C-alpha cells in the first residue's frame, strides 16, 4: 500500500501586493484599493522509497514565481461581464456602469478571471502551477490546494485532484 503525505508551504515570502476592486453587479463595485495577499500551497503525493515525495524547493520556487509575476500591479478582471476594457495608447480604459477609469498598461495586469477576488486569485495561481510542465514532472501529485488571503482570517481556496 502506498503512503500519502501532505506538504504545506506557508512562507512569509509567498505573497504579492496588488491593487484591485471587486465588482458586485452591473452597477456596484468597490473603490480601487490594495492588499498584501498571502499565498499558502498544500500538496498531497505519495511518499517515495527515500522517505520523501518531492524536492520542496521545486514547489516553493513555482509558487514564488507566480506571486512575483502578480506583485505590485493593478489587477483587472478581463473576463468580468460587467467591465468593458479597451486599449488607448499606453493605457487601458476600463468602464463600469457610469465610471471610466484609465490604468497605465505598464502598471496593470489583465487577468483571465471573472473578478479580482481571493476565490479567483487562488484558482488563477493554481492554473499557473498546473500549466508548468517542469512542475508536473517533479512529482505525481494527488491533490493541490492553493489559498490566497487578503488579510488575517479571510482567504479563499482552490483545489485540484
Short mmCIF file of N, CA, C and O in Angstrom, two decimals, residues 7-73:
data_model
loop_
_atom_site.label_atom_id
_atom_site.label_comp_id
_atom_site.label_asym_id
_atom_site.label_seq_id
_atom_site.Cartn_x
_atom_site.Cartn_y
_atom_site.Cartn_z
N UNK A 7 2.19 18.06 2.07
CA UNK A 7 3.22 19.07 2.26
C UNK A 7 2.54 20.43 2.17
O UNK A 7 1.87 20.72 1.18
N UNK A 8 2.69 21.25 3.20
CA UNK A 8 2.12 22.60 3.18
C UNK A 8 3.26 23.61 3.17
O UNK A 8 4.15 23.55 4.00
N UNK A 9 3.20 24.51 2.19
CA UNK A 9 4.19 25.56 2.05
C UNK A 9 3.53 26.87 2.46
O UNK A 9 2.60 27.34 1.81
N UNK A 10 4.00 27.43 3.57
CA UNK A 10 3.41 28.66 4.14
C UNK A 10 4.56 29.57 4.55
O UNK A 10 4.88 29.71 5.72
N UNK A 11 5.20 30.18 3.55
CA UNK A 11 6.37 31.01 3.78
C UNK A 11 5.99 32.49 3.72
O UNK A 11 5.12 32.89 2.94
N UNK A 12 6.66 33.32 4.50
CA UNK A 12 6.40 34.76 4.51
C UNK A 12 6.60 35.41 3.15
O UNK A 12 5.94 36.39 2.82
N UNK A 13 7.50 34.88 2.34
CA UNK A 13 7.78 35.49 1.04
C UNK A 13 6.79 35.07 -0.06
O UNK A 13 6.87 35.57 -1.18
N UNK A 14 5.87 34.17 0.25
CA UNK A 14 4.85 33.79 -0.73
C UNK A 14 3.69 34.77 -0.61
O UNK A 14 2.68 34.51 0.04
N UNK A 15 3.88 35.92 -1.26
CA UNK A 15 2.90 37.00 -1.16
C UNK A 15 3.02 37.89 -2.38
O UNK A 15 4.02 37.83 -3.11
N UNK A 16 2.00 38.69 -2.59
CA UNK A 16 2.06 39.72 -3.62
C UNK A 16 1.22 40.89 -3.16
O UNK A 16 0.21 40.72 -2.48
N UNK A 17 1.69 42.08 -3.49
CA UNK A 17 0.97 43.30 -3.18
C UNK A 17 0.32 43.78 -4.47
O UNK A 17 0.99 43.86 -5.50
N UNK A 18 -0.97 44.08 -4.39
CA UNK A 18 -1.67 44.47 -5.62
C UNK A 18 -2.85 45.36 -5.30
O UNK A 18 -3.45 45.26 -4.23
N UNK A 19 -3.19 46.20 -6.28
CA UNK A 19 -4.41 47.00 -6.22
C UNK A 19 -5.49 46.26 -7.00
O UNK A 19 -5.19 45.55 -7.97
N UNK A 20 -6.73 46.41 -6.56
CA UNK A 20 -7.85 45.77 -7.25
C UNK A 20 -9.15 46.41 -6.80
O UNK A 20 -9.19 47.21 -5.86
N UNK A 21 -10.21 46.05 -7.47
CA UNK A 21 -11.55 46.36 -6.99
C UNK A 21 -12.45 45.18 -7.35
O UNK A 21 -12.33 44.59 -8.41
N UNK A 22 -13.30 44.82 -6.42
CA UNK A 22 -14.26 43.74 -6.64
C UNK A 22 -15.51 44.32 -7.26
O UNK A 22 -16.00 45.37 -6.82
N UNK A 23 -16.03 43.64 -8.26
CA UNK A 23 -17.26 44.06 -8.92
C UNK A 23 -18.40 43.21 -8.37
O UNK A 23 -18.36 41.98 -8.43
N UNK A 24 -19.43 43.85 -7.82
CA UNK A 24 -20.55 43.14 -7.21
C UNK A 24 -21.71 42.92 -8.17
O UNK A 24 -22.45 41.96 -8.05
N UNK A 25 -21.88 43.84 -9.11
CA UNK A 25 -23.00 43.75 -10.05
C UNK A 25 -22.74 44.71 -11.21
O UNK A 25 -21.68 45.34 -11.26
N UNK A 26 -23.70 44.84 -12.07
CA UNK A 26 -23.57 45.76 -13.21
C UNK A 26 -23.48 47.22 -12.76
O UNK A 26 -23.02 48.07 -13.52
N UNK A 27 -23.89 47.51 -11.52
CA UNK A 27 -23.90 48.89 -11.06
C UNK A 27 -23.08 49.14 -9.79
O UNK A 27 -22.90 50.29 -9.41
N UNK A 28 -22.59 48.08 -9.14
CA UNK A 28 -21.86 48.25 -7.88
C UNK A 28 -20.48 47.62 -7.94
O UNK A 28 -20.32 46.51 -8.44
N UNK A 29 -19.51 48.37 -7.41
CA UNK A 29 -18.14 47.87 -7.29
C UNK A 29 -17.46 48.56 -6.12
O UNK A 29 -17.91 49.61 -5.64
N UNK A 30 -16.38 47.96 -5.66
CA UNK A 30 -15.55 48.61 -4.65
C UNK A 30 -14.73 49.70 -5.30
O UNK A 30 -14.51 49.70 -6.51
N UNK A 31 -14.23 50.59 -4.48
CA UNK A 31 -13.23 51.55 -4.95
C UNK A 31 -11.90 50.82 -5.08
O UNK A 31 -11.66 49.81 -4.42
N UNK A 32 -11.04 51.34 -5.92
CA UNK A 32 -9.71 50.79 -6.07
C UNK A 32 -8.98 50.86 -4.73
O UNK A 32 -9.00 51.90 -4.06
N UNK A 33 -8.41 49.74 -4.32
CA UNK A 33 -7.65 49.69 -3.07
C UNK A 33 -6.63 48.56 -3.18
O UNK A 33 -6.60 47.85 -4.18
N UNK A 34 -5.81 48.38 -2.19
CA UNK A 34 -4.77 47.37 -2.26
C UNK A 34 -4.73 46.45 -1.07
O UNK A 34 -5.31 46.75 -0.02
N UNK A 35 -4.07 45.32 -1.28
CA UNK A 35 -3.85 44.33 -0.23
C UNK A 35 -2.43 43.78 -0.35
O UNK A 35 -1.84 43.80 -1.43
N UNK A 36 -1.95 43.25 0.73
CA UNK A 36 -0.78 42.39 0.73
C UNK A 36 -1.31 40.96 0.82
O UNK A 36 -1.63 40.48 1.91
N UNK A 37 -1.46 40.33 -0.33
CA UNK A 37 -2.05 38.99 -0.40
C UNK A 37 -1.01 37.95 -0.02
O UNK A 37 0.14 38.01 -0.46
N UNK A 38 -1.41 36.99 0.81
CA UNK A 38 -0.55 35.86 1.19
C UNK A 38 -1.03 34.62 0.47
O UNK A 38 -2.23 34.44 0.27
N UNK A 39 -0.09 33.76 0.13
CA UNK A 39 -0.41 32.52 -0.58
C UNK A 39 0.12 31.34 0.22
O UNK A 39 1.25 31.36 0.69
N UNK A 40 -0.73 30.34 0.38
CA UNK A 40 -0.35 29.08 1.03
C UNK A 40 -0.66 27.97 0.04
O UNK A 40 -1.72 27.98 -0.60
N UNK A 41 0.26 27.03 -0.09
CA UNK A 41 0.07 25.92 -1.01
C UNK A 41 0.17 24.60 -0.25
O UNK A 41 1.03 24.44 0.62
N UNK A 42 -0.73 23.68 -0.59
CA UNK A 42 -0.70 22.35 0.03
C UNK A 42 -0.71 21.32 -1.09
O UNK A 42 -1.50 21.42 -2.02
N UNK A 43 0.19 20.34 -0.97
CA UNK A 43 0.35 19.32 -1.99
C UNK A 43 0.22 17.95 -1.34
O UNK A 43 0.83 17.70 -0.30
N UNK A 44 -0.53 17.06 -1.95
CA UNK A 44 -0.67 15.69 -1.48
C UNK A 44 -0.04 14.79 -2.54
O UNK A 44 -0.34 14.91 -3.73
N UNK A 45 0.85 13.90 -2.09
CA UNK A 45 1.54 13.00 -3.01
C UNK A 45 1.98 11.75 -2.24
O UNK A 45 1.95 11.71 -1.01
N UNK A 46 2.42 10.74 -3.00
CA UNK A 46 2.92 9.51 -2.39
C UNK A 46 4.34 9.71 -1.89
O UNK A 46 5.14 10.40 -2.52
N UNK A 47 4.64 9.08 -0.78
CA UNK A 47 5.99 9.09 -0.23
C UNK A 47 6.80 8.04 -0.99
O UNK A 47 6.36 6.89 -1.13
N UNK A 48 7.97 8.44 -1.50
CA UNK A 48 8.84 7.52 -2.24
C UNK A 48 9.61 6.63 -1.28
O UNK A 48 9.59 6.82 -0.05
N UNK A 49 10.36 5.69 -1.83
CA UNK A 49 11.19 4.79 -1.03
C UNK A 49 12.24 5.53 -0.23
O UNK A 49 12.71 5.04 0.80
N UNK A 50 12.62 6.74 -0.71
CA UNK A 50 13.64 7.52 0.02
C UNK A 50 13.04 8.37 1.14
O UNK A 50 13.72 9.19 1.72
N UNK A 51 11.75 8.20 1.44
CA UNK A 51 11.13 8.89 2.56
C UNK A 51 10.65 10.30 2.27
O UNK A 51 10.34 11.04 3.19
N UNK A 52 10.58 10.67 1.00
CA UNK A 52 10.05 11.98 0.64
C UNK A 52 9.26 11.86 -0.66
O UNK A 52 9.33 10.85 -1.36
N UNK A 53 8.48 12.90 -0.96
CA UNK A 53 7.68 12.85 -2.18
C UNK A 53 8.21 13.76 -3.26
O UNK A 53 8.04 13.50 -4.45
N UNK A 54 8.87 14.85 -2.87
CA UNK A 54 9.33 15.83 -3.85
C UNK A 54 10.34 16.75 -3.19
O UNK A 54 10.33 16.92 -1.96
N UNK A 55 11.18 17.34 -3.99
CA UNK A 55 12.10 18.38 -3.53
C UNK A 55 11.27 19.63 -3.27
O UNK A 55 10.72 20.22 -4.20
N UNK A 56 11.15 20.06 -2.03
CA UNK A 56 10.31 21.21 -1.67
C UNK A 56 10.69 22.47 -2.43
O UNK A 56 9.85 23.32 -2.67
N UNK A 57 11.97 22.60 -2.79
CA UNK A 57 12.39 23.82 -3.47
C UNK A 57 11.66 24.00 -4.80
O UNK A 57 11.40 25.12 -5.22
N UNK A 58 11.30 22.90 -5.46
CA UNK A 58 10.54 22.98 -6.71
C UNK A 58 9.18 23.62 -6.45
O UNK A 58 8.73 24.50 -7.19
N UNK A 59 8.54 23.20 -5.36
CA UNK A 59 7.22 23.74 -5.01
C UNK A 59 7.32 25.22 -4.66
O UNK A 59 6.56 26.05 -5.16
N UNK A 60 8.27 25.54 -3.80
CA UNK A 60 8.42 26.93 -3.35
C UNK A 60 8.77 27.87 -4.49
O UNK A 60 8.22 28.96 -4.59
N UNK A 61 9.67 27.44 -5.37
CA UNK A 61 10.08 28.30 -6.48
C UNK A 61 8.93 28.60 -7.43
O UNK A 61 8.78 29.74 -7.89
N UNK A 62 8.10 27.61 -7.72
CA UNK A 62 7.00 27.84 -8.66
C UNK A 62 5.96 28.77 -8.04
O UNK A 62 5.50 29.71 -8.70
N UNK A 63 5.58 28.56 -6.81
CA UNK A 63 4.59 29.42 -6.17
C UNK A 63 5.15 30.84 -6.04
O UNK A 63 4.45 31.82 -6.31
N UNK A 64 6.41 30.96 -5.67
CA UNK A 64 7.03 32.29 -5.56
C UNK A 64 7.06 32.99 -6.91
O UNK A 64 6.82 34.20 -6.99
N UNK A 65 7.35 32.26 -7.98
CA UNK A 65 7.40 32.87 -9.31
C UNK A 65 6.04 33.45 -9.70
O UNK A 65 5.95 34.56 -10.21
N UNK A 66 4.97 32.72 -9.41
CA UNK A 66 3.62 33.22 -9.72
C UNK A 66 3.32 34.46 -8.88
O UNK A 66 2.78 35.45 -9.39
N UNK A 67 3.68 34.43 -7.60
CA UNK A 67 3.48 35.60 -6.74
C UNK A 67 4.26 36.80 -7.26
O UNK A 67 3.73 37.92 -7.34
N UNK A 68 5.52 36.57 -7.65
CA UNK A 68 6.34 37.66 -8.17
C UNK A 68 5.74 38.25 -9.44
O UNK A 68 5.82 39.46 -9.67
N UNK A 69 5.14 37.41 -10.27
CA UNK A 69 4.53 37.88 -11.51
C UNK A 69 3.32 38.78 -11.26
O UNK A 69 2.96 39.59 -12.12
N UNK A 70 2.67 38.66 -10.10
CA UNK A 70 1.50 39.47 -9.76
C UNK A 70 1.85 40.69 -8.92
O UNK A 70 1.04 41.61 -8.80
N UNK A 71 3.03 40.71 -8.36
CA UNK A 71 3.41 41.71 -7.37
C UNK A 71 3.51 43.12 -7.94
O UNK A 71 4.09 43.35 -9.00
N UNK A 72 2.92 44.05 -7.22
CA UNK A 72 2.98 45.49 -7.49
C UNK A 72 2.31 45.89 -8.80
O UNK A 72 2.80 46.76 -9.53
N UNK A 73 1.18 45.27 -9.09
CA UNK A 73 0.36 45.64 -10.24
C UNK A 73 -1.05 45.98 -9.79
O UNK A 73 -1.49 45.58 -8.71
#
